Tab-separated table of C-alpha atoms in Angstrom:
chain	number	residue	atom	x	y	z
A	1	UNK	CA	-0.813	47.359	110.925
A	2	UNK	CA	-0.992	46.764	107.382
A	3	UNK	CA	-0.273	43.231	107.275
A	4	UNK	CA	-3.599	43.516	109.468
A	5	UNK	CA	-5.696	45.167	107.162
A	6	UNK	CA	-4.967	42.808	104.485
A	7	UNK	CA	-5.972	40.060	106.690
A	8	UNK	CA	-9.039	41.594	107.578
A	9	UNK	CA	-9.525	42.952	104.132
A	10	UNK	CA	-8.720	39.243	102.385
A	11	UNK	CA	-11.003	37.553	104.419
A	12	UNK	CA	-13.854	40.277	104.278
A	13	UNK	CA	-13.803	39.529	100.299
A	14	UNK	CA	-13.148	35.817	100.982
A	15	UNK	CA	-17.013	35.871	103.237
A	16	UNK	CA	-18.557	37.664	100.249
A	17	UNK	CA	-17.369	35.326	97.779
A	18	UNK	CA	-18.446	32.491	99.380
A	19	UNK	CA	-21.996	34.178	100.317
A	20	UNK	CA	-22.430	34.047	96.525
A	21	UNK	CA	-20.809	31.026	95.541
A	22	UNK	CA	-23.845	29.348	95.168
A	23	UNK	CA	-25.238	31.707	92.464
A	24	UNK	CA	-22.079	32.534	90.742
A	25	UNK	CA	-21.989	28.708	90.103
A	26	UNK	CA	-25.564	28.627	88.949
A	27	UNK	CA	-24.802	31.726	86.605
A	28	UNK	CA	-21.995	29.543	85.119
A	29	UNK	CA	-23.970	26.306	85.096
A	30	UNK	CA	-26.780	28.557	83.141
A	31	UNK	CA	-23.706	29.791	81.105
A	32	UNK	CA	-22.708	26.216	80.263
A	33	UNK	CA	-26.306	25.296	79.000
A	34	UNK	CA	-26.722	28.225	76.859
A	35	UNK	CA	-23.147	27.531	74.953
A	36	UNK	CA	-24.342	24.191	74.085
A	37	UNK	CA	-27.882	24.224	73.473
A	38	UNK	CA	-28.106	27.388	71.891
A	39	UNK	CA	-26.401	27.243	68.081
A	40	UNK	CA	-25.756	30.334	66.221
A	41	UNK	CA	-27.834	28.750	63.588
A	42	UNK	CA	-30.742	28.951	65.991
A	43	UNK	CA	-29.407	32.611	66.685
A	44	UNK	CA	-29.608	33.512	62.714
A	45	UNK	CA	-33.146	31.946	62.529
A	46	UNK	CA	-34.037	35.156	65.073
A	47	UNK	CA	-33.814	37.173	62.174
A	48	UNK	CA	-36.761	38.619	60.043
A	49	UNK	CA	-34.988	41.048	57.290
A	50	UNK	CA	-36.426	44.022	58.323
A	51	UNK	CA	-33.333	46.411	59.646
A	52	UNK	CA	-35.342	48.186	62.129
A	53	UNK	CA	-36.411	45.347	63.857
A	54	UNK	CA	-33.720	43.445	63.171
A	55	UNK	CA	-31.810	45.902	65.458
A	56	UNK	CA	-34.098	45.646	68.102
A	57	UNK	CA	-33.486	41.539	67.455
A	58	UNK	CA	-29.929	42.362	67.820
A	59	UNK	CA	-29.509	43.834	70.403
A	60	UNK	CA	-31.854	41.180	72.759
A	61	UNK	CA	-30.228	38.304	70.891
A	62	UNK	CA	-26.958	39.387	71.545
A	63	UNK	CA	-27.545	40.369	75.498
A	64	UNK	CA	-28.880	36.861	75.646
A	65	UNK	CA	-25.741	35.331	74.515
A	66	UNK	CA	-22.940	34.124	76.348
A	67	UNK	CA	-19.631	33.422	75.207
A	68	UNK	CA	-15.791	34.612	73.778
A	69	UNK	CA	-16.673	38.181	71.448
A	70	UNK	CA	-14.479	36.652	68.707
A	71	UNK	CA	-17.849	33.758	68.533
A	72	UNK	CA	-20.131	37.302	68.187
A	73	UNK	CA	-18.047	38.479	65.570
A	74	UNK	CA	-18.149	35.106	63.931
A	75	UNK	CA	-21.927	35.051	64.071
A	76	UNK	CA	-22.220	38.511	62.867
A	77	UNK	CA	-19.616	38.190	60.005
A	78	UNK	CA	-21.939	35.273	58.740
A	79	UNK	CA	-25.347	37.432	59.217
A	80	UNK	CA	-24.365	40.249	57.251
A	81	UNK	CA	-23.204	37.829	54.433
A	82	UNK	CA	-26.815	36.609	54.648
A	83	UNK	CA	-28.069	40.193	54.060
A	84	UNK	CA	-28.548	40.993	57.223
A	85	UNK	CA	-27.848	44.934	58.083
A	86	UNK	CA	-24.932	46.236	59.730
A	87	UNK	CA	-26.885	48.135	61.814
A	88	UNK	CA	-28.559	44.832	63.464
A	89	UNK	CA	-24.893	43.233	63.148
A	90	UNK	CA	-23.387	45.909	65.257
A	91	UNK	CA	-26.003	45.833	68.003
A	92	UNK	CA	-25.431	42.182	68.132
A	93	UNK	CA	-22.054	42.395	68.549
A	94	UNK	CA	-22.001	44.991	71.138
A	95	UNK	CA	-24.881	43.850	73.515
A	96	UNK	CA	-22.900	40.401	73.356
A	97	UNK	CA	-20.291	42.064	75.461
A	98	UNK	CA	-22.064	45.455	77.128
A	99	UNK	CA	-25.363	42.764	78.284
A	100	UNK	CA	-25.144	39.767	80.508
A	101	UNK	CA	-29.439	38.577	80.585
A	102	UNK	CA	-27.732	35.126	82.104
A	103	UNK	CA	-25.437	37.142	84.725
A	104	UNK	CA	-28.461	39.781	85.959
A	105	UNK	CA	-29.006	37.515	88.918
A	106	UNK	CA	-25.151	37.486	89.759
A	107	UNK	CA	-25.041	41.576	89.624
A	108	UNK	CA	-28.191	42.079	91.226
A	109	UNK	CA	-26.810	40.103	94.214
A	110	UNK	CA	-23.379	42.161	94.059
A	111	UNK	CA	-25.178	45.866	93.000
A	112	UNK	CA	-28.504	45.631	93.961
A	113	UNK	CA	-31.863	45.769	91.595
A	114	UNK	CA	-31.396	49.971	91.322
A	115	UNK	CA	-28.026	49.521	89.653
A	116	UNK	CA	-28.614	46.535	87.714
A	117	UNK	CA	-31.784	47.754	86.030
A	118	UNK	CA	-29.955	51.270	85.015
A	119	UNK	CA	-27.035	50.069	84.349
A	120	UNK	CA	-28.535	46.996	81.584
A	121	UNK	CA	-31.331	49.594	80.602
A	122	UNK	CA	-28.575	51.918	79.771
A	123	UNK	CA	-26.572	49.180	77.420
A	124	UNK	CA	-28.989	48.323	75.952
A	125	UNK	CA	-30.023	51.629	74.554
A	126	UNK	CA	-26.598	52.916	73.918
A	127	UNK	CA	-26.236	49.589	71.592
A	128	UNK	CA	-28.940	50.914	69.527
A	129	UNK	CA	-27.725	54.426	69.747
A	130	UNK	CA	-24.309	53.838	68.939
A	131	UNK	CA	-25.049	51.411	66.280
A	132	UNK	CA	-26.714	53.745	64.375
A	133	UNK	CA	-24.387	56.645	65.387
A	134	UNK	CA	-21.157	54.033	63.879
A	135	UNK	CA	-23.211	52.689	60.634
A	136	UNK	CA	-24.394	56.277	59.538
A	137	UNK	CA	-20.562	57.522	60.296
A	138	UNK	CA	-19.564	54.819	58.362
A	139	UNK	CA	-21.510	55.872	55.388
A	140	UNK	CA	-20.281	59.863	55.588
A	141	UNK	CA	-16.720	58.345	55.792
A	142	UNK	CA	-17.349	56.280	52.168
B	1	UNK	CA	-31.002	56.807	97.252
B	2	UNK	CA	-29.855	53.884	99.282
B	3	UNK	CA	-25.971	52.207	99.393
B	4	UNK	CA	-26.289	48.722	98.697
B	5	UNK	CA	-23.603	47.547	101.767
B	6	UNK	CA	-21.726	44.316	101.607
B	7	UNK	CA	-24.415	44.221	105.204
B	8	UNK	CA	-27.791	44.579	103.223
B	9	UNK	CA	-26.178	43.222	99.500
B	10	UNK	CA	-28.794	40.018	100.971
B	11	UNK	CA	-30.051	38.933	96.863
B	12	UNK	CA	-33.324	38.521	96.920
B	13	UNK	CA	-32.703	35.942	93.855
B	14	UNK	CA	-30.008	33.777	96.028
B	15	UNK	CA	-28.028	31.247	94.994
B	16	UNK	CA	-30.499	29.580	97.509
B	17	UNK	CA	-33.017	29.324	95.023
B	18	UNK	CA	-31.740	29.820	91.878
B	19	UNK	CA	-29.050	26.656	92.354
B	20	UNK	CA	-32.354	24.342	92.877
B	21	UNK	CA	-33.569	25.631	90.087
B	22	UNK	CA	-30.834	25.420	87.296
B	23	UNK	CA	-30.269	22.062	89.067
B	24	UNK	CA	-33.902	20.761	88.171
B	25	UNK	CA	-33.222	22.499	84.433
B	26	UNK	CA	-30.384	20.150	83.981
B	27	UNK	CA	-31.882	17.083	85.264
B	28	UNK	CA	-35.204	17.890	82.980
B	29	UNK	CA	-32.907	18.221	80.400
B	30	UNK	CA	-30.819	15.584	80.850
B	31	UNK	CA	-33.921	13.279	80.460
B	32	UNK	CA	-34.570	14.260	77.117
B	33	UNK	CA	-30.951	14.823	76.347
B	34	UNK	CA	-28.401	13.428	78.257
B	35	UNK	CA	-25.066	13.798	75.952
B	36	UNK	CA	-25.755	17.494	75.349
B	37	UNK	CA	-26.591	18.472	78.778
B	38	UNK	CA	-23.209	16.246	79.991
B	39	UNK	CA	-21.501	18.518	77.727
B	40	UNK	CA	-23.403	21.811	79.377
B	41	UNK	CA	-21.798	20.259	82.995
B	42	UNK	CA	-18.636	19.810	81.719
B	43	UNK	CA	-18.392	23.505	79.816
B	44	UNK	CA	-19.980	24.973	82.926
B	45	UNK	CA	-17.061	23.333	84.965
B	46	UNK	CA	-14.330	24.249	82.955
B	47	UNK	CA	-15.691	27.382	82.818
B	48	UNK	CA	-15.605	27.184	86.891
B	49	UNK	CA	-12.339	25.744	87.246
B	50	UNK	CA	-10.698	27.858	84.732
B	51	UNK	CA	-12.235	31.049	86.749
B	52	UNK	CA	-11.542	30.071	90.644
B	53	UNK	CA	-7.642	30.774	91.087
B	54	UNK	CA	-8.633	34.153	89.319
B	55	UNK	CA	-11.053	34.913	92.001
B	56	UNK	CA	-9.202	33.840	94.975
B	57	UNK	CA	-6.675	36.184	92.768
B	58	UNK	CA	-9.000	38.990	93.154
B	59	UNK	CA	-9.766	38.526	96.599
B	60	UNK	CA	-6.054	38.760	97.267
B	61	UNK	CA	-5.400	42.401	95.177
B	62	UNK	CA	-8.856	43.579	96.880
B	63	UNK	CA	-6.885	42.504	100.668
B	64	UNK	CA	-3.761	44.132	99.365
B	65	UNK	CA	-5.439	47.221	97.875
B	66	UNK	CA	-7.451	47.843	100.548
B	67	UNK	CA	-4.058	47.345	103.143
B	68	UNK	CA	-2.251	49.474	100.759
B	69	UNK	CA	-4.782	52.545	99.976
B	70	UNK	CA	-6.439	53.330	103.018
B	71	UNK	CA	-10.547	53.793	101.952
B	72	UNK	CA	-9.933	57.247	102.338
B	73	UNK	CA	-7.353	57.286	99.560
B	74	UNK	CA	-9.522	55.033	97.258
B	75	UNK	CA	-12.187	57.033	97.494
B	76	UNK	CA	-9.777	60.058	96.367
B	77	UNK	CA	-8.776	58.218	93.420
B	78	UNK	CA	-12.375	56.806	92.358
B	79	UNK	CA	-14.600	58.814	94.576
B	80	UNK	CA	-16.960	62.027	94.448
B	81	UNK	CA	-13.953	64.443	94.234
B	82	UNK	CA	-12.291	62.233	91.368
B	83	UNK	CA	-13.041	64.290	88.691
B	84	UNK	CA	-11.128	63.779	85.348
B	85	UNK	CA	-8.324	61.649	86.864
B	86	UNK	CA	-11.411	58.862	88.210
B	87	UNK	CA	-12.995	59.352	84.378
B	88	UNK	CA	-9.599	58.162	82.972
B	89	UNK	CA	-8.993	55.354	85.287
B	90	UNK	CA	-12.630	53.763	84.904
B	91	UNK	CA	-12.187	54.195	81.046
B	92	UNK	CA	-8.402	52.714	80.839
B	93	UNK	CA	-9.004	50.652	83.147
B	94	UNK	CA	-12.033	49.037	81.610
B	95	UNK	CA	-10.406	49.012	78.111
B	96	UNK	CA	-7.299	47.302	79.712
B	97	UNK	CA	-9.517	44.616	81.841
B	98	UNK	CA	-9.993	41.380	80.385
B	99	UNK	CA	-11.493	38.444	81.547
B	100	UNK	CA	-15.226	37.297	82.470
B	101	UNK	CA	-17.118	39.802	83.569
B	102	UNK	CA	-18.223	37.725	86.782
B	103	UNK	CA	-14.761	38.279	87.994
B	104	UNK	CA	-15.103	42.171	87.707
B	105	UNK	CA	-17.956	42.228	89.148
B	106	UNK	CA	-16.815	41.304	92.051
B	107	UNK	CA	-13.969	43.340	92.425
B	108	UNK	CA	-16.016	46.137	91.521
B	109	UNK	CA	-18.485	45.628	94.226
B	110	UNK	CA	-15.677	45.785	96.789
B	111	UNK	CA	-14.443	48.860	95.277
B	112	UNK	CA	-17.812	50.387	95.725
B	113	UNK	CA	-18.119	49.154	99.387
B	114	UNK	CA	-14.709	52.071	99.222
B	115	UNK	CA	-16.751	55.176	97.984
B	116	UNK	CA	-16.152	53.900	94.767
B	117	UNK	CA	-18.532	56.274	92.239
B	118	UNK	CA	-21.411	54.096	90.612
B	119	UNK	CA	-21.087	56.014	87.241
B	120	UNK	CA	-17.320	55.497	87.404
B	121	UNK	CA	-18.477	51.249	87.291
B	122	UNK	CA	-20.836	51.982	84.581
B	123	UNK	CA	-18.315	53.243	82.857
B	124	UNK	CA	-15.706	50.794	83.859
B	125	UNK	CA	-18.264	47.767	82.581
B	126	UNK	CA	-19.348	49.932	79.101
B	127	UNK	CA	-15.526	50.127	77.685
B	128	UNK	CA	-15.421	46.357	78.644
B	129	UNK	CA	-16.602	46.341	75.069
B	130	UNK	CA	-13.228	47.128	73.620
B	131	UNK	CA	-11.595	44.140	73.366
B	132	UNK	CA	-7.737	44.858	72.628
B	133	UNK	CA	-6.913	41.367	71.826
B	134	UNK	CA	-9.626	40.800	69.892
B	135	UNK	CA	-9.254	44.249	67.469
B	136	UNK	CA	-7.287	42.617	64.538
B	137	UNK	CA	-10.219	40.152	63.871
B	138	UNK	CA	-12.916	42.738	64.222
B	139	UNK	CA	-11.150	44.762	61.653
B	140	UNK	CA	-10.443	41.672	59.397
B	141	UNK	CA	-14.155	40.965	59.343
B	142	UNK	CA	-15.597	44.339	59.564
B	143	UNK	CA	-12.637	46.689	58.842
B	144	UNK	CA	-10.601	49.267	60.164
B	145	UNK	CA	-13.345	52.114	59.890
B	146	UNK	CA	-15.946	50.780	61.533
B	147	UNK	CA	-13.875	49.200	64.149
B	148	UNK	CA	-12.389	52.480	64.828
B	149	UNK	CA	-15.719	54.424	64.784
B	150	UNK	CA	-17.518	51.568	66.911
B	151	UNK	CA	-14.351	52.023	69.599
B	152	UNK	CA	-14.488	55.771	70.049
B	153	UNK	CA	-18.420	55.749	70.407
B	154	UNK	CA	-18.118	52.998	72.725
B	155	UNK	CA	-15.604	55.220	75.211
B	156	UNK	CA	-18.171	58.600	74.337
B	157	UNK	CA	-21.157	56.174	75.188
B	158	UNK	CA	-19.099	55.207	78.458
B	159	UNK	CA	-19.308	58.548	79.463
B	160	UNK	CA	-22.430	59.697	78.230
B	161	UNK	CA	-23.692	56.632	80.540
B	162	UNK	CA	-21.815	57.599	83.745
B	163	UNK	CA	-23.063	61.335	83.311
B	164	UNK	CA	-26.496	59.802	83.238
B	165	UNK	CA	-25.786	57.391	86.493
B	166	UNK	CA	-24.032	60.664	88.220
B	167	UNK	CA	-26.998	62.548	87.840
B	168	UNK	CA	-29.310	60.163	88.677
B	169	UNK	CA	-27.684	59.231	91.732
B	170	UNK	CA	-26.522	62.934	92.880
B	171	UNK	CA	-23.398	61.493	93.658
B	172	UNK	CA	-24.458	58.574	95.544
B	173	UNK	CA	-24.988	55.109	95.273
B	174	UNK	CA	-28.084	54.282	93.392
């Protein structure tokens, strides 16, 4: 009976993956494009010195990347050297991994528009939120 | 509020379309820059052959979870009657995960064909964030306070976000 179920079960997931193959590849064909043609120069550039909007910058910069988190912390390691505030730097670094702009078409396929909008509306302001909320505790714990 | 079903999960943004068009992106691209968008192909298919055995992986666990836990059971353990012990799971569990987030997502998607709560995913996907492995280099370029501080409000943000999905969704898919 069980051996059953798996069957069923294995190829219920099996049809679903291969119903979105085709944009799962296209997500990681968009993926591919972004790693090469986007530079983190061209990322820094974004940046206008002003930490309010820079944190606003941040956080859409960093949802719009794609890539390891070590490259984020990389990126924002070099930004705050450059002046940049820690406040932007953090949203960067968390909307790299808590936003996916290139994989919304992938989990609106999976989750459906309701869920996808929430749930990216949501990271993104919680990266603002907790940016601030980690920055200011940073400066009562110095 | 309305379940998206594995039945009506139909994107409206297929791969249908969307493949033609990435397709014609890399071609117009490839006009004005052929080595560079080579390179794009080749990432984006070691990025693809790197990720298939983990999702035929995945579809394998899903079979045997599903075989194993009956749906009832699952949606015990991750359901509407969950309570703390379905908080903890979504927010280990999404600390321990590692990995794209493509794969996940489609785990998670089966999960929530099994009852699975969508605030329990939202908070799965938010403590994604914390990346174990990658801890000692945040510290060594930020340091340990703010790497601490950034992880804990991550995990309270987490939860903060699948309160706000729960209540939204009284409970049901949203």
């Amino acid at each position: 009976m069980e051996h059953q179920a798996f069957i069923q079960a294995f190829f219920k997931s099996l049809k679903g993956f291969l119903f979105n193959l085709p944009l799962l590849v296209s997500v990681i064909l968009l993926t591919g494009l972004f790693e090469v043609f986007i530079t983190p120069q061209m990322l820094s550039s974004l940046f206008s010195g002003n930490a309010f909007l820079d944190t606003l910058t941040g956080t859409i910069v960093g949802g719009a990347s794609v890539g390891q988190p070590f490259v984020s912390y990389l990126i924002g390691g070099e930004l705050l050297d450059d002046g940049l505030s820690f406040y932007a730097v953090t949203a960067f670094i968390l909307s790299w991994v808590t936003l996916g702009i290139v994989q919304l078409p992938y989990e609106y396929s999976l989750f459906g528009a309701r869920f996808t909008l929430t749930r990216n509306l949501l990271a993104f302001i919680f990266a603002l939120l907790i940016a601030i909320a980690t920055v200011q505790s940073l400066v009562w714990f110095k | 509020m309305k379940k998206t079903s594995r039945k009506n999960r139909k994107p409206k943004i297929g791969g249908q379309i969307l493949f033609p068009v990435v397709s014609l992106i890399y071609l117009l691209l490839y006009n004005s820059a052929p080595e560079k968008t080579l390179e794009a192909l080749n990432k984006s298919l070691s990025i693809l052959t790197h990720l298939l055995p983990v999702f035929i992986t995945v579809i394998v666990i899903m079979g045997l979870i599903t075989a194993l836990l009956q749906v009832k059971k699952m949606g015990g353990l991750l359901g509407k009657q969950s309570g703390i012990k379905g908080w903890s799971i979504a927010i280990i569990g999404g600390i321990l995960s590692h990995g794209s987030a493509l794969i996940w997502y489609q785990m998670l998607a089966d999960l929530r064909d099994h009852k699975v709560r969508d605030s329990l995913i939202v908070t799965f996907l938010y403590t994604r964030a914390i990346k174990l492995p990658w801890l000692p280099l945040m510290i060594s370029y930020f340091g340990f306070t703010f790497t601490l501080l950034l992880t804990v409000y991550i995990i309270i943000g987490a939860i903060i976000q699948g309160i706000i999905v729960d209540k939204m969704s009284s409970g049901k898919h949203l």
